[in-house]
C-alpha angles and dihedrals in degrees: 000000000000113000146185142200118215114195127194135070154323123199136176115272125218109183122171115256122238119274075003097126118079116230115272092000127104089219126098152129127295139196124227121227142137130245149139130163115262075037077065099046094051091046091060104040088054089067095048084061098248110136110246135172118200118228119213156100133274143182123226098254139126089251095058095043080052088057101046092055091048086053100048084048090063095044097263118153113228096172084114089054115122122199129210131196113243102359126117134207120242136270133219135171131220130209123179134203133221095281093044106251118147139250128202129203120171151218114179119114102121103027131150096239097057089073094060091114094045100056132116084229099052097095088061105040091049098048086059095065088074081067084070132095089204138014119216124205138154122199093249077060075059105053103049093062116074114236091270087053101046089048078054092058098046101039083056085044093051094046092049087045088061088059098050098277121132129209117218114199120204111204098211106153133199123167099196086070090054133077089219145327097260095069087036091064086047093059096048091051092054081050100046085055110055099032125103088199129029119193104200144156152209090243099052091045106043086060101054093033104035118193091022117134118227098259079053097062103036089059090066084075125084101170111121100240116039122187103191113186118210124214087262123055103282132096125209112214128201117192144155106294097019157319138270137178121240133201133186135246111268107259113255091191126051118260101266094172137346096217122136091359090136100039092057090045088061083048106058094032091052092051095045086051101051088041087065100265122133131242100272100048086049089055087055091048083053096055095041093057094039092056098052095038087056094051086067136062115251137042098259102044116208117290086244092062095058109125109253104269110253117220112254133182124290107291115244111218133189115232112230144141113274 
């Protein structure tokens, strides 16, 4: 069976109940969950009956083991989990806005997951990403490493690619989580450089490359297969053998949140892909899932809401050791 290892992290989630704040006051309820985005991913892919691990850092608190139960209870493998004593996972806050899109607001310093790289445990961790048919990050992965640790990361990515594994980067930008744009930029580019699939948008690279057109920005990027989502529902793909265009169903429900609409695309197209479809049947995947998942409150929907699976070719897996 195809597999893939997502690394990145899990905090906790706050996210304000509904009818929870108070009019005219900035108080309310919240509700208490746990999310990230490759947590997302994995969750979802999960479901699409890809095997997936998921690659972090925990503490030894009641929250983590928390977290490791509600994962396990997806599918998702935690067998690359490291704990650490004393330590705790982040915390971060949403607030939405009439239209649903999201706010974030976070908590994550000293959290357990940002010493992934810096671990007694880390050669190991990061020789058994070789095992893996696909790995799966995303750059708020990324931000949360210092520069030593994200060498780390590559130098481990570019020694499993030699052996048939691919690496799959997820643009999600957020530049709360960087010093600056400029290093930023740097780290894209490292990125850019070593990946097989980039999953990008209008909406990461304009901000890191403001004015650019689209074929711009697409030309930054030297992957080999490039999925390059437009302010409006549509993704532009670039492949071996050639590019298409690529739009989404209309939508049949109202937005309710944006949460977790990218993270659901990688996970349908990466599955499609590793299931033997071709690009542009994984875009429209993408765009199935994302269009369900932002119909729903939350970043993980019900099981029940889950789009029916669609028949693909016959998947091709490496043959290595787990």
């Amino acid at each position: 069976m195809a597999s893939v290892a997502c690394i990145g992290e899990c905090m906790v989630e706050l996210r304000q109940a509904q009818g929870g704040a108070s009019a005219g006051q900035g108080g309310g309820l919240y509700s208490r969950g746990f999310g990230g985005d490759t947590l997302n991913t994995a969750v979802y892919l999960a479901r699409l009956e890809v095997k997936v691990d998921y690659l972090t850092a925990l503490g030894d608190d009641a929250l983590s083991d928390e977290m490791i139960a509600a994962w396990m209870s997806e599918g998702v493998g935690t067998r690359r989990v490291v704990r650490i004593a004393g330590k705790l996972p982040g915390l971060y806050m949403i607030q939405l806005d009439a239209k649903g899109e999201r706010q974030f607001f976070h908590w994550r310093d000293s959290a357990a997951a940002r010493q992934l790289m810096n671990l007694p445990e880390t050669d190991e961790l990061l020789n058994s990403l070789m095992s893996y048919d696909i790995v799966y990050l995303s750059a708020i992965t990324l931000s949360i490493y210092d520069a030593p640790g994200r060498e780390r990361l590559f130098a481990a990515i570019r020694r499993a690619r030699l052996l048939g594994t691919r690496f799959v980067f997820d643009t999600n930008f957020r530049a709360r989580g960087w010093p600056d744009r400029d290093i930023a930029r740097e780290v894209f580019a490292s990125a850019f450089a070593v990946a097989d699939i980039v999953l990008t948008s209008t909406e990461d690279l304009l901000a890191l490359y403001p004015g650019e057109s689209n074929d711009q920005l697409m030309a930054r990027i030297p992957a080999p297969e490039l999925v390059f989502r437009l302010a409006e529902p549509v993704s532009l793909l670039r492949f071996p053998g050639g590019t298409s265009e690529v739009s989404a169903e209309p939508m049949s429900k109202p937005v309710v949140d944006t949460t977790a609409a990218g993270d659901s695309f990688a996970a349908a197209y990466i599955a499609a892909r590793l299931a033997g479809s071709d690009p542009v049947e994984a875009a429209q995947a993408g765009h199935r899932l994302a269009s369900v998942v932002i119909c729903y409150p939350g970043a993980i929907i019900p099981g029940y809401a889950m789009p029916p699976k669609k028949r693909h070719r016959p998947p091709v897996s490496r043959q290595a050791t787990k």
